[in-house]
Amino acid sequence: MDTAYGPAPRAPHAPEGRGASRIPFVLRAPFSGRTWREFLHLLLSLPIAVVMFSYAVTMLSLGAGLLITFLGIPVLAAGLLGCRGLGSLERMRAHALLGLDVRAPEPVRTARPGFMGRVGGVLKSGASWRHFLYCLLHFPWAVFAFSVSVTLWTAAWGLFTYPLWRWTFPMYLGQEGIQLYGDGTHDIYLDSPGEIAAASAVGLLLVLVWGGAVRGLSQVDRLLVHGLLGPSRLADRVTELESDRTAVTETAAADLRRIERDLHDGAQARLVALAMDLGLAKEKLQEDPEAAARMVDEAHGEVKIALQELRDFARGIHPAILTDRGLGPALSALAARCTVPVEVSVDLFTRPAAAIEGIAYFTVSELLQNVSEHAAARGASVDVWRAEDRLMVLVTDDGRGGAHTGTGSGLAGLAERLDAVDGLLVVDSPAGGPTAVTAELPWRD
């Protein structure tokens, strides 16, 4: 049986270059592979942006000019579809060079079948217009980023490596070095050892500036790609709700299977055996009244056990005390059945919605069950309070720790259930303890 406790999952291997993080960013940025990949992205952005800008402006102008005829609307739709295609290439380029993963936007939804339905869907799609806007805005930014990065790159690395290629001036150009000033009568060249060293030092400073500038410029590209070429916030929310709905459906189906299994293996089997015992007692009633009386007495004991099992089973589905009196008394009754002493503190002036109340109750129930079975704790505590529009639940214990929400742990399923209602589960459980599990739920009246 999977538990919430035990050895925590091993952390993934540190990415290449993690040890270099001890070196200050300004010193390692110009020499890291990430900076050069981002610089390549800035170099490629200019020719690509020219193509995208030209295409977008041409198709928009052509479509707008043809709006007086029927052809204008299909031309605009074709232009927007082309922008979406260019946007998909940009997402691939950002993934390869910037390490940015951006999901494709929501597909075009058509209200009716046919060619005109498709055209209307493209024109009404916000994602299509965001791609068109990216084609327009990316061009001026690409010109600026290209100019700044290339200018800094040539000046910085040229001066930094000046001592290596200065020999070309006297050999091929007939001058002593780089000319700083000249008016026909006075000329100043970088030719003395001190001047050469100073030029290389200035170049090194510019190299450091170039590395940071490339990182900053590429960050703007990330924002443009993520903001204009990805799904909208509404689409993300719809996707999240669809995932939550699936999780809730699967959880409900699992609960129904558990209820059916518990009834079949528990109270139902006991009641079937009880019916058989009563039948045998009825047959022996005339022949051996004393044996029949003993069998009826045993059946009476079985009835009591079956009733207790049914009470426990009903309490596990939804306890009556929770409905009648709220979280405070319900959690106190739950804590009384825990195998370790539990202190309960519930600071709520009003009751939340019944669904949220039930989720909070069963969250505490599962956490206390983990404490009883796996934590080896001497004591635990449960605190419940309201923080603005959130219901907060904190369960702590002084056990051996090691709880985690990794795949295969008991807390992973609980975290999924809370996430399905916009909740959150945070586990702080170092090896050796103590353990603190915080659950957040939306407050709904």
Short mmCIF file of C-alpha atoms in Angstrom, two decimals:
data_model
loop_
_atom_site.label_atom_id
_atom_site.label_comp_id
_atom_site.label_asym_id
_atom_site.label_seq_id
_atom_site.Cartn_x
_atom_site.Cartn_y
_atom_site.Cartn_z
CA MET A 1 0.00 0.00 0.00
CA ASP A 2 1.39 3.39 -0.97
CA THR A 3 1.92 5.74 1.94
CA ALA A 4 2.63 9.39 2.34
CA TYR A 5 5.72 8.67 4.42
CA GLY A 6 8.99 7.04 3.56
CA PRO A 7 12.07 8.05 1.63
CA ALA A 8 11.49 11.18 -0.39
CA PRO A 9 11.96 10.85 -4.15
CA ARG A 10 15.46 11.58 -5.30
CA ALA A 11 16.01 15.00 -6.78
CA PRO A 12 16.78 15.04 -10.50
CA HIS A 13 20.35 15.48 -11.59
CA ALA A 14 21.50 19.08 -11.51
CA PRO A 15 21.60 20.63 -14.96
CA GLU A 16 24.90 21.12 -16.65
CA GLY A 17 26.69 24.17 -15.35
CA ARG A 18 24.88 24.27 -12.02
CA GLY A 19 28.20 24.45 -10.19
CA ALA A 20 29.06 27.55 -12.17
CA SER A 21 26.27 29.43 -10.41
CA ARG A 22 28.80 30.18 -7.66
CA ILE A 23 30.51 32.49 -10.14
CA PRO A 24 28.82 35.91 -10.32
CA PHE A 25 26.36 36.23 -13.16
CA VAL A 26 28.11 39.20 -14.73
CA LEU A 27 31.33 37.17 -15.09
CA ARG A 28 29.88 33.94 -16.46
CA ALA A 29 27.12 35.32 -18.70
CA PRO A 30 29.33 36.27 -21.70
CA PHE A 31 30.91 32.81 -21.79
CA SER A 32 27.88 30.58 -21.21
CA GLY A 33 26.19 28.59 -23.93
CA ARG A 34 22.83 30.08 -23.02
CA THR A 35 24.05 33.62 -23.81
CA TRP A 36 25.35 32.59 -27.22
CA ARG A 37 22.12 30.77 -28.04
CA GLU A 38 20.15 33.86 -27.09
CA PHE A 39 22.50 35.99 -29.18
CA LEU A 40 21.87 33.70 -32.15
CA HIS A 41 18.14 34.16 -31.53
CA LEU A 42 18.56 37.95 -31.67
CA LEU A 43 20.60 37.69 -34.88
CA LEU A 44 17.95 35.55 -36.59
CA SER A 45 15.12 37.73 -35.34
CA LEU A 46 15.86 40.59 -37.75
CA PRO A 47 15.51 38.73 -41.09
CA ILE A 48 12.61 36.69 -39.74
CA ALA A 49 10.86 39.79 -38.40
CA VAL A 50 11.27 41.51 -41.79
CA VAL A 51 9.51 38.59 -43.49
CA MET A 52 6.75 38.44 -40.89
CA PHE A 53 6.16 42.19 -40.87
CA SER A 54 6.09 42.39 -44.66
CA TYR A 55 3.67 39.48 -44.89
CA ALA A 56 1.34 40.83 -42.20
CA VAL A 57 1.22 44.38 -43.59
CA THR A 58 0.79 43.16 -47.15
CA MET A 59 -2.06 40.81 -46.33
CA LEU A 60 -3.78 43.38 -44.10
CA SER A 61 -3.51 46.09 -46.76
CA LEU A 62 -4.67 43.74 -49.50
CA GLY A 63 -7.58 42.45 -47.44
CA ALA A 64 -8.64 45.95 -46.33
CA GLY A 65 -8.44 47.22 -49.90
CA LEU A 66 -10.61 44.35 -51.15
CA LEU A 67 -13.26 44.71 -48.44
CA ILE A 68 -15.45 46.53 -50.94
CA THR A 69 -15.65 43.20 -52.71
CA PHE A 70 -16.32 39.74 -51.41
CA LEU A 71 -12.64 38.77 -51.69
CA GLY A 72 -11.48 41.02 -48.85
CA ILE A 73 -12.80 38.82 -46.04
CA PRO A 74 -11.21 35.55 -47.26
CA VAL A 75 -7.92 37.38 -47.89
CA LEU A 76 -7.92 38.70 -44.31
CA ALA A 77 -8.67 35.21 -43.00
CA ALA A 78 -5.83 33.76 -45.10
CA GLY A 79 -3.50 36.42 -43.76
CA LEU A 80 -4.41 35.56 -40.18
CA LEU A 81 -3.93 31.84 -40.85
CA GLY A 82 -0.51 32.61 -42.27
CA CYS A 83 0.36 34.60 -39.15
CA ARG A 84 -0.63 31.59 -37.03
CA GLY A 85 1.72 29.43 -39.10
CA LEU A 86 4.57 31.90 -38.67
CA GLY A 87 3.78 31.99 -34.95
CA SER A 88 4.18 28.21 -34.68
CA LEU A 89 7.64 28.53 -36.25
CA GLU A 90 8.49 31.25 -33.73
CA ARG A 91 7.45 29.01 -30.85
CA MET A 92 9.73 26.29 -32.19
CA ARG A 93 12.62 28.77 -32.51
CA ALA A 94 12.02 30.06 -28.98
CA HIS A 95 12.03 26.49 -27.67
CA ALA A 96 15.29 25.64 -29.44
CA LEU A 97 17.25 28.82 -28.65
CA LEU A 98 15.57 30.37 -25.61
CA GLY A 99 14.48 27.19 -23.85
CA LEU A 100 10.92 28.55 -23.71
CA ASP A 101 8.05 26.06 -23.83
CA VAL A 102 4.84 27.74 -24.99
CA ARG A 103 1.79 25.65 -25.77
CA ALA A 104 -0.06 26.19 -29.01
CA PRO A 105 -3.06 28.52 -28.69
CA GLU A 106 -6.62 27.34 -28.73
CA PRO A 107 -7.70 26.05 -32.17
CA VAL A 108 -10.06 27.96 -34.43
CA ARG A 109 -13.66 27.20 -33.49
CA THR A 110 -16.25 27.34 -36.23
CA ALA A 111 -19.90 28.08 -35.47
CA ARG A 112 -21.09 26.38 -38.66
CA PRO A 113 -19.57 24.03 -41.23
CA GLY A 114 -18.37 25.12 -44.61
CA PHE A 115 -15.91 27.60 -46.05
CA MET A 116 -17.57 30.73 -44.67
CA GLY A 117 -17.88 29.15 -41.24
CA ARG A 118 -14.14 28.52 -41.26
CA VAL A 119 -13.45 32.09 -42.40
CA GLY A 120 -15.68 33.50 -39.70
CA GLY A 121 -14.00 31.36 -37.06
CA VAL A 122 -10.55 32.63 -38.07
CA LEU A 123 -11.68 36.28 -38.00
CA LYS A 124 -13.34 35.86 -34.58
CA SER A 125 -10.36 34.05 -33.05
CA GLY A 126 -8.45 36.21 -30.59
CA ALA A 127 -5.39 34.00 -30.97
CA SER A 128 -5.24 34.78 -34.70
CA TRP A 129 -5.22 38.51 -34.05
CA ARG A 130 -2.58 38.12 -31.34
CA HIS A 131 -0.36 36.36 -33.88
CA PHE A 132 -0.94 39.21 -36.31
CA LEU A 133 -0.05 41.72 -33.58
CA TYR A 134 3.15 39.79 -32.87
CA CYS A 135 4.15 40.06 -36.54
CA LEU A 136 3.75 43.84 -36.33
CA LEU A 137 5.35 44.50 -32.93
CA HIS A 138 8.23 42.10 -33.30
CA PHE A 139 9.74 43.98 -36.24
CA PRO A 140 10.69 47.28 -34.50
CA TRP A 141 11.85 45.37 -31.45
CA ALA A 142 13.96 43.01 -33.59
CA VAL A 143 15.63 45.99 -35.29
CA PHE A 144 16.48 47.54 -31.93
CA ALA A 145 17.66 44.29 -30.33
CA PHE A 146 19.75 43.35 -33.37
CA SER A 147 21.41 46.77 -33.52
CA VAL A 148 22.25 46.89 -29.82
CA SER A 149 23.47 43.30 -29.51
CA VAL A 150 25.58 43.32 -32.69
CA THR A 151 27.10 46.73 -31.97
CA LEU A 152 28.04 45.71 -28.44
CA TRP A 153 29.33 42.35 -29.66
CA THR A 154 31.64 43.78 -32.33
CA ALA A 155 32.95 46.60 -30.12
CA ALA A 156 33.37 44.48 -27.01
CA TRP A 157 35.04 41.43 -28.47
CA GLY A 158 37.02 43.55 -30.94
CA LEU A 159 38.62 45.65 -28.19
CA PHE A 160 39.00 42.68 -25.84
CA THR A 161 40.98 40.71 -28.42
CA TYR A 162 42.79 43.79 -29.80
CA PRO A 163 46.25 42.59 -28.70
CA LEU A 164 45.76 39.47 -30.84
CA TRP A 165 44.98 41.19 -34.14
CA ARG A 166 46.72 44.59 -33.81
CA TRP A 167 49.55 43.32 -36.04
CA THR A 168 47.28 43.65 -39.07
CA PHE A 169 47.41 47.47 -38.92
CA PRO A 170 51.15 48.04 -39.48
CA MET A 171 51.45 45.08 -41.84
CA TYR A 172 48.52 45.71 -44.17
CA LEU A 173 47.20 49.22 -43.48
CA GLY A 174 50.41 51.12 -42.85
CA GLN A 175 49.36 52.57 -39.47
CA GLU A 176 50.32 51.81 -35.91
CA GLY A 177 46.92 50.67 -34.67
CA ILE A 178 43.32 51.76 -34.23
CA GLN A 179 43.01 55.48 -34.89
CA LEU A 180 41.19 57.33 -32.13
CA TYR A 181 41.60 60.82 -33.54
CA GLY A 182 42.88 62.46 -36.70
CA ASP A 183 42.50 65.95 -38.23
CA GLY A 184 45.16 65.91 -40.90
CA THR A 185 47.90 67.28 -38.65
CA HIS A 186 47.49 65.26 -35.45
CA ASP A 187 46.80 61.53 -35.27
CA ILE A 188 46.26 59.41 -32.18
CA TYR A 189 46.68 55.64 -32.43
CA LEU A 190 46.40 52.82 -29.89
CA ASP A 191 49.96 51.59 -30.32
CA SER A 192 51.79 51.76 -26.98
CA PRO A 193 51.65 48.79 -24.56
CA GLY A 194 49.71 50.83 -22.02
CA GLU A 195 47.14 51.94 -24.58
CA ILE A 196 46.77 48.40 -25.92
CA ALA A 197 46.22 47.06 -22.40
CA ALA A 198 43.70 49.83 -21.64
CA ALA A 199 41.79 49.06 -24.85
CA SER A 200 41.66 45.37 -23.95
CA ALA A 201 40.44 46.22 -20.42
CA VAL A 202 37.68 48.43 -21.81
CA GLY A 203 36.79 45.62 -24.19
CA LEU A 204 36.52 43.20 -21.27
CA LEU A 205 34.11 45.56 -19.50
CA LEU A 206 32.03 45.82 -22.67
CA VAL A 207 32.03 42.02 -22.99
CA LEU A 208 30.53 41.78 -19.51
CA VAL A 209 27.96 44.42 -20.43
CA TRP A 210 27.21 42.57 -23.67
CA GLY A 211 26.43 39.34 -21.82
CA GLY A 212 23.92 41.03 -19.53
CA ALA A 213 22.42 43.01 -22.41
CA VAL A 214 21.83 39.86 -24.45
CA ARG A 215 20.08 38.24 -21.47
CA GLY A 216 17.88 41.31 -20.99
CA LEU A 217 16.99 41.67 -24.67
CA SER A 218 16.12 38.00 -25.01
CA GLN A 219 13.86 38.28 -21.98
CA VAL A 220 11.68 40.74 -23.89
CA ASP A 221 11.49 38.20 -26.71
CA ARG A 222 10.31 35.62 -24.19
CA LEU A 223 7.57 37.96 -23.01
CA LEU A 224 6.41 38.63 -26.57
CA VAL A 225 6.29 34.95 -27.49
CA HIS A 226 4.61 33.90 -24.26
CA GLY A 227 2.11 36.75 -24.24
CA LEU A 228 1.09 36.81 -27.91
CA LEU A 229 1.79 33.36 -29.35
CA GLY A 230 0.52 31.17 -26.51
CA PRO A 231 -2.99 30.40 -25.29
CA SER A 232 -4.96 33.14 -23.60
CA ARG A 233 -5.61 33.16 -19.87
CA LEU A 234 -9.20 32.17 -20.55
CA ALA A 235 -8.07 29.20 -22.61
CA ASP A 236 -5.63 28.18 -19.87
CA ARG A 237 -8.45 28.40 -17.34
CA VAL A 238 -10.72 26.27 -19.51
CA THR A 239 -7.99 23.66 -19.89
CA GLU A 240 -7.41 23.68 -16.14
CA LEU A 241 -11.12 23.27 -15.43
CA GLU A 242 -11.36 20.41 -17.91
CA SER A 243 -8.45 18.68 -16.17
CA ASP A 244 -10.06 19.30 -12.77
CA ARG A 245 -13.36 17.91 -14.02
CA THR A 246 -11.59 14.76 -15.16
CA ALA A 247 -9.89 14.42 -11.78
CA VAL A 248 -13.20 14.89 -9.94
CA THR A 249 -14.92 12.31 -12.15
CA GLU A 250 -12.16 9.76 -11.61
CA THR A 251 -12.18 10.42 -7.87
CA ALA A 252 -15.96 9.98 -7.67
CA ALA A 253 -15.75 6.73 -9.63
CA ALA A 254 -13.00 5.46 -7.33
CA ASP A 255 -15.07 6.38 -4.27
CA LEU A 256 -18.08 4.51 -5.64
CA ARG A 257 -15.94 1.43 -6.27
CA ARG A 258 -14.54 1.67 -2.74
CA ILE A 259 -18.05 1.98 -1.25
CA GLU A 260 -19.25 -1.03 -3.25
CA ARG A 261 -16.20 -3.09 -2.20
CA ASP A 262 -16.56 -2.14 1.46
CA LEU A 263 -20.26 -3.01 1.48
CA HIS A 264 -19.69 -6.30 -0.32
CA ASP A 265 -16.76 -7.40 1.82
CA GLY A 266 -17.99 -6.00 5.12
CA ALA A 267 -21.58 -5.52 6.23
CA GLN A 268 -23.13 -7.41 3.31
CA ALA A 269 -21.07 -10.55 3.94
CA ARG A 270 -21.83 -10.37 7.66
CA LEU A 271 -25.57 -9.97 7.01
CA VAL A 272 -25.58 -12.94 4.63
CA ALA A 273 -23.89 -15.09 7.26
CA LEU A 274 -26.38 -13.79 9.83
CA ALA A 275 -29.33 -14.80 7.62
CA MET A 276 -27.88 -18.30 7.25
CA ASP A 277 -27.37 -18.61 11.01
CA LEU A 278 -30.95 -17.53 11.72
CA GLY A 279 -32.20 -20.05 9.18
CA LEU A 280 -30.30 -22.83 10.91
CA ALA A 281 -31.60 -21.65 14.28
CA LYS A 282 -35.17 -21.77 12.95
CA GLU A 283 -34.67 -25.39 11.83
CA LYS A 284 -33.25 -26.40 15.23
CA LEU A 285 -35.92 -24.56 17.20
CA GLN A 286 -38.15 -27.66 17.49
CA GLU A 287 -35.42 -30.29 17.77
CA ASP A 288 -32.89 -28.53 20.05
CA PRO A 289 -34.21 -25.32 21.60
CA GLU A 290 -31.02 -24.73 23.62
CA ALA A 291 -28.78 -24.93 20.54
CA ALA A 292 -31.22 -22.67 18.69
CA ALA A 293 -31.09 -20.18 21.57
CA ARG A 294 -27.28 -20.15 21.45
CA MET A 295 -27.36 -19.57 17.72
CA VAL A 296 -29.86 -16.72 18.12
CA ASP A 297 -27.62 -15.22 20.82
CA GLU A 298 -24.61 -15.40 18.49
CA ALA A 299 -26.71 -13.88 15.71
CA HIS A 300 -27.64 -11.04 18.06
CA GLY A 301 -23.95 -10.33 18.58
CA GLU A 302 -23.38 -10.38 14.83
CA VAL A 303 -26.23 -7.86 14.39
CA LYS A 304 -24.51 -5.48 16.81
CA ILE A 305 -21.21 -5.82 14.95
CA ALA A 306 -22.95 -5.28 11.60
CA LEU A 307 -24.71 -2.18 12.94
CA GLN A 308 -21.40 -0.78 14.20
CA GLU A 309 -19.80 -1.43 10.82
CA LEU A 310 -22.68 0.33 9.07
CA ARG A 311 -22.34 3.29 11.46
CA ASP A 312 -18.62 3.49 10.78
CA PHE A 313 -19.25 3.15 7.07
CA ALA A 314 -21.87 5.93 7.09
CA ARG A 315 -19.50 8.12 9.11
CA GLY A 316 -16.84 7.55 6.46
CA ILE A 317 -19.21 8.73 3.72
CA HIS A 318 -20.44 11.84 5.49
CA PRO A 319 -20.72 11.98 9.29
CA ALA A 320 -23.96 13.30 10.72
CA ILE A 321 -22.10 15.43 13.27
CA LEU A 322 -20.47 17.37 10.43
CA THR A 323 -23.86 18.22 8.93
CA ASP A 324 -25.47 19.05 12.27
CA ARG A 325 -22.72 20.86 14.17
CA GLY A 326 -19.95 21.82 11.74
CA LEU A 327 -16.21 21.35 11.47
CA GLY A 328 -15.26 21.98 15.10
CA PRO A 329 -17.20 19.14 16.74
CA ALA A 330 -16.68 16.85 13.74
CA LEU A 331 -12.89 17.26 13.85
CA SER A 332 -12.88 16.82 17.63
CA ALA A 333 -14.74 13.52 17.24
CA LEU A 334 -12.31 12.53 14.50
CA ALA A 335 -9.31 13.37 16.68
CA ALA A 336 -10.71 11.29 19.54
CA ARG A 337 -10.49 8.18 17.35
CA CYS A 338 -6.85 8.83 16.39
CA THR A 339 -4.24 6.56 17.97
CA VAL A 340 -2.13 9.54 19.13
CA PRO A 341 -3.24 12.59 21.15
CA VAL A 342 -4.49 15.34 18.86
CA GLU A 343 -5.18 18.97 19.76
CA VAL A 344 -7.90 20.60 17.65
CA SER A 345 -8.34 24.35 17.16
CA VAL A 346 -11.08 25.63 14.83
CA ASP A 347 -11.37 29.42 14.51
CA LEU A 348 -14.38 29.96 12.22
CA PHE A 349 -17.17 32.46 12.84
CA THR A 350 -19.32 31.11 10.01
CA ARG A 351 -19.55 27.80 8.24
CA PRO A 352 -18.32 27.35 4.67
CA ALA A 353 -20.32 25.63 1.96
CA ALA A 354 -21.16 22.02 2.69
CA ALA A 355 -18.94 20.75 -0.14
CA ILE A 356 -15.89 22.68 1.10
CA GLU A 357 -16.64 21.63 4.67
CA GLY A 358 -16.76 17.99 3.60
CA ILE A 359 -13.48 18.24 1.69
CA ALA A 360 -11.78 19.86 4.69
CA TYR A 361 -13.09 17.11 6.99
CA PHE A 362 -11.90 14.24 4.81
CA THR A 363 -8.56 15.97 4.24
CA VAL A 364 -7.97 16.04 7.99
CA SER A 365 -9.27 12.46 8.24
CA GLU A 366 -6.74 11.18 5.71
CA LEU A 367 -3.88 13.17 7.23
CA LEU A 368 -4.63 11.88 10.73
CA GLN A 369 -4.84 8.35 9.36
CA ASN A 370 -1.35 8.81 7.92
CA VAL A 371 -0.17 10.09 11.31
CA SER A 372 -1.64 7.03 13.06
CA GLU A 373 -0.26 4.47 10.63
CA HIS A 374 3.05 5.81 9.36
CA ALA A 375 4.40 8.81 11.28
CA ALA A 376 5.39 7.12 14.58
CA ALA A 377 4.36 10.35 16.28
CA ARG A 378 3.70 11.02 19.95
CA GLY A 379 1.24 13.82 19.29
CA ALA A 380 -0.40 15.91 16.59
CA SER A 381 -2.43 19.08 16.17
CA VAL A 382 -5.11 20.34 13.81
CA ASP A 383 -5.69 24.06 13.21
CA VAL A 384 -8.46 25.44 11.00
CA TRP A 385 -9.03 29.12 10.26
CA ARG A 386 -10.17 31.49 7.54
CA ALA A 387 -7.72 33.78 5.73
CA GLU A 388 -9.65 36.22 3.51
CA ASP A 389 -11.25 34.03 0.84
CA ARG A 390 -9.37 30.83 1.74
CA LEU A 391 -10.07 28.09 4.26
CA MET A 392 -6.78 27.06 5.85
CA VAL A 393 -6.14 23.65 7.41
CA LEU A 394 -2.85 22.85 9.15
CA VAL A 395 -2.04 19.36 10.45
CA THR A 396 1.25 18.89 12.29
CA ASP A 397 2.89 15.95 14.06
CA ASP A 398 6.19 15.25 15.80
CA GLY A 399 6.82 11.99 13.93
CA ARG A 400 9.73 10.78 11.84
CA GLY A 401 9.00 12.98 8.83
CA GLY A 402 9.74 12.05 5.24
CA ALA A 403 6.24 12.75 3.92
CA HIS A 404 6.04 13.93 0.31
CA THR A 405 3.60 14.38 -2.53
CA GLY A 406 5.70 12.53 -5.08
CA THR A 407 4.23 10.03 -7.49
CA GLY A 408 3.03 6.93 -5.68
CA SER A 409 2.63 8.55 -2.28
CA GLY A 410 -0.64 8.71 -0.39
CA LEU A 411 -0.56 12.51 -0.42
CA ALA A 412 -0.36 12.68 -4.23
CA GLY A 413 -4.03 11.71 -4.62
CA LEU A 414 -5.03 14.13 -1.87
CA ALA A 415 -3.18 16.95 -3.63
CA GLU A 416 -5.02 16.13 -6.87
CA ARG A 417 -8.38 16.23 -5.10
CA LEU A 418 -7.65 19.63 -3.62
CA ASP A 419 -6.38 20.94 -6.94
CA ALA A 420 -9.67 19.91 -8.55
CA VAL A 421 -11.48 22.54 -6.42
CA ASP A 422 -8.78 25.23 -6.77
CA GLY A 423 -7.16 24.07 -3.55
CA LEU A 424 -3.52 23.59 -2.65
CA LEU A 425 -1.56 21.11 -0.53
CA VAL A 426 1.87 22.08 0.84
CA VAL A 427 4.00 19.52 2.70
CA ASP A 428 6.96 20.45 4.92
CA SER A 429 8.39 17.20 6.27
CA PRO A 430 12.17 16.97 6.63
CA ALA A 431 13.70 13.63 7.52
CA GLY A 432 13.43 13.17 11.26
CA GLY A 433 10.40 15.44 11.50
CA PRO A 434 8.40 17.31 12.41
CA THR A 435 5.79 17.26 9.65
CA ALA A 436 3.49 20.14 8.76
CA VAL A 437 0.88 19.72 6.03
CA THR A 438 -1.06 22.83 4.99
CA ALA A 439 -4.21 22.57 2.89
CA GLU A 440 -5.83 25.62 1.30
CA LEU A 441 -9.39 25.55 0.05
CA PRO A 442 -11.49 28.32 -1.51
CA TRP A 443 -13.98 29.79 0.93
CA ARG A 444 -17.49 29.50 -0.40
CA ASP A 445 -20.48 30.42 1.70
#
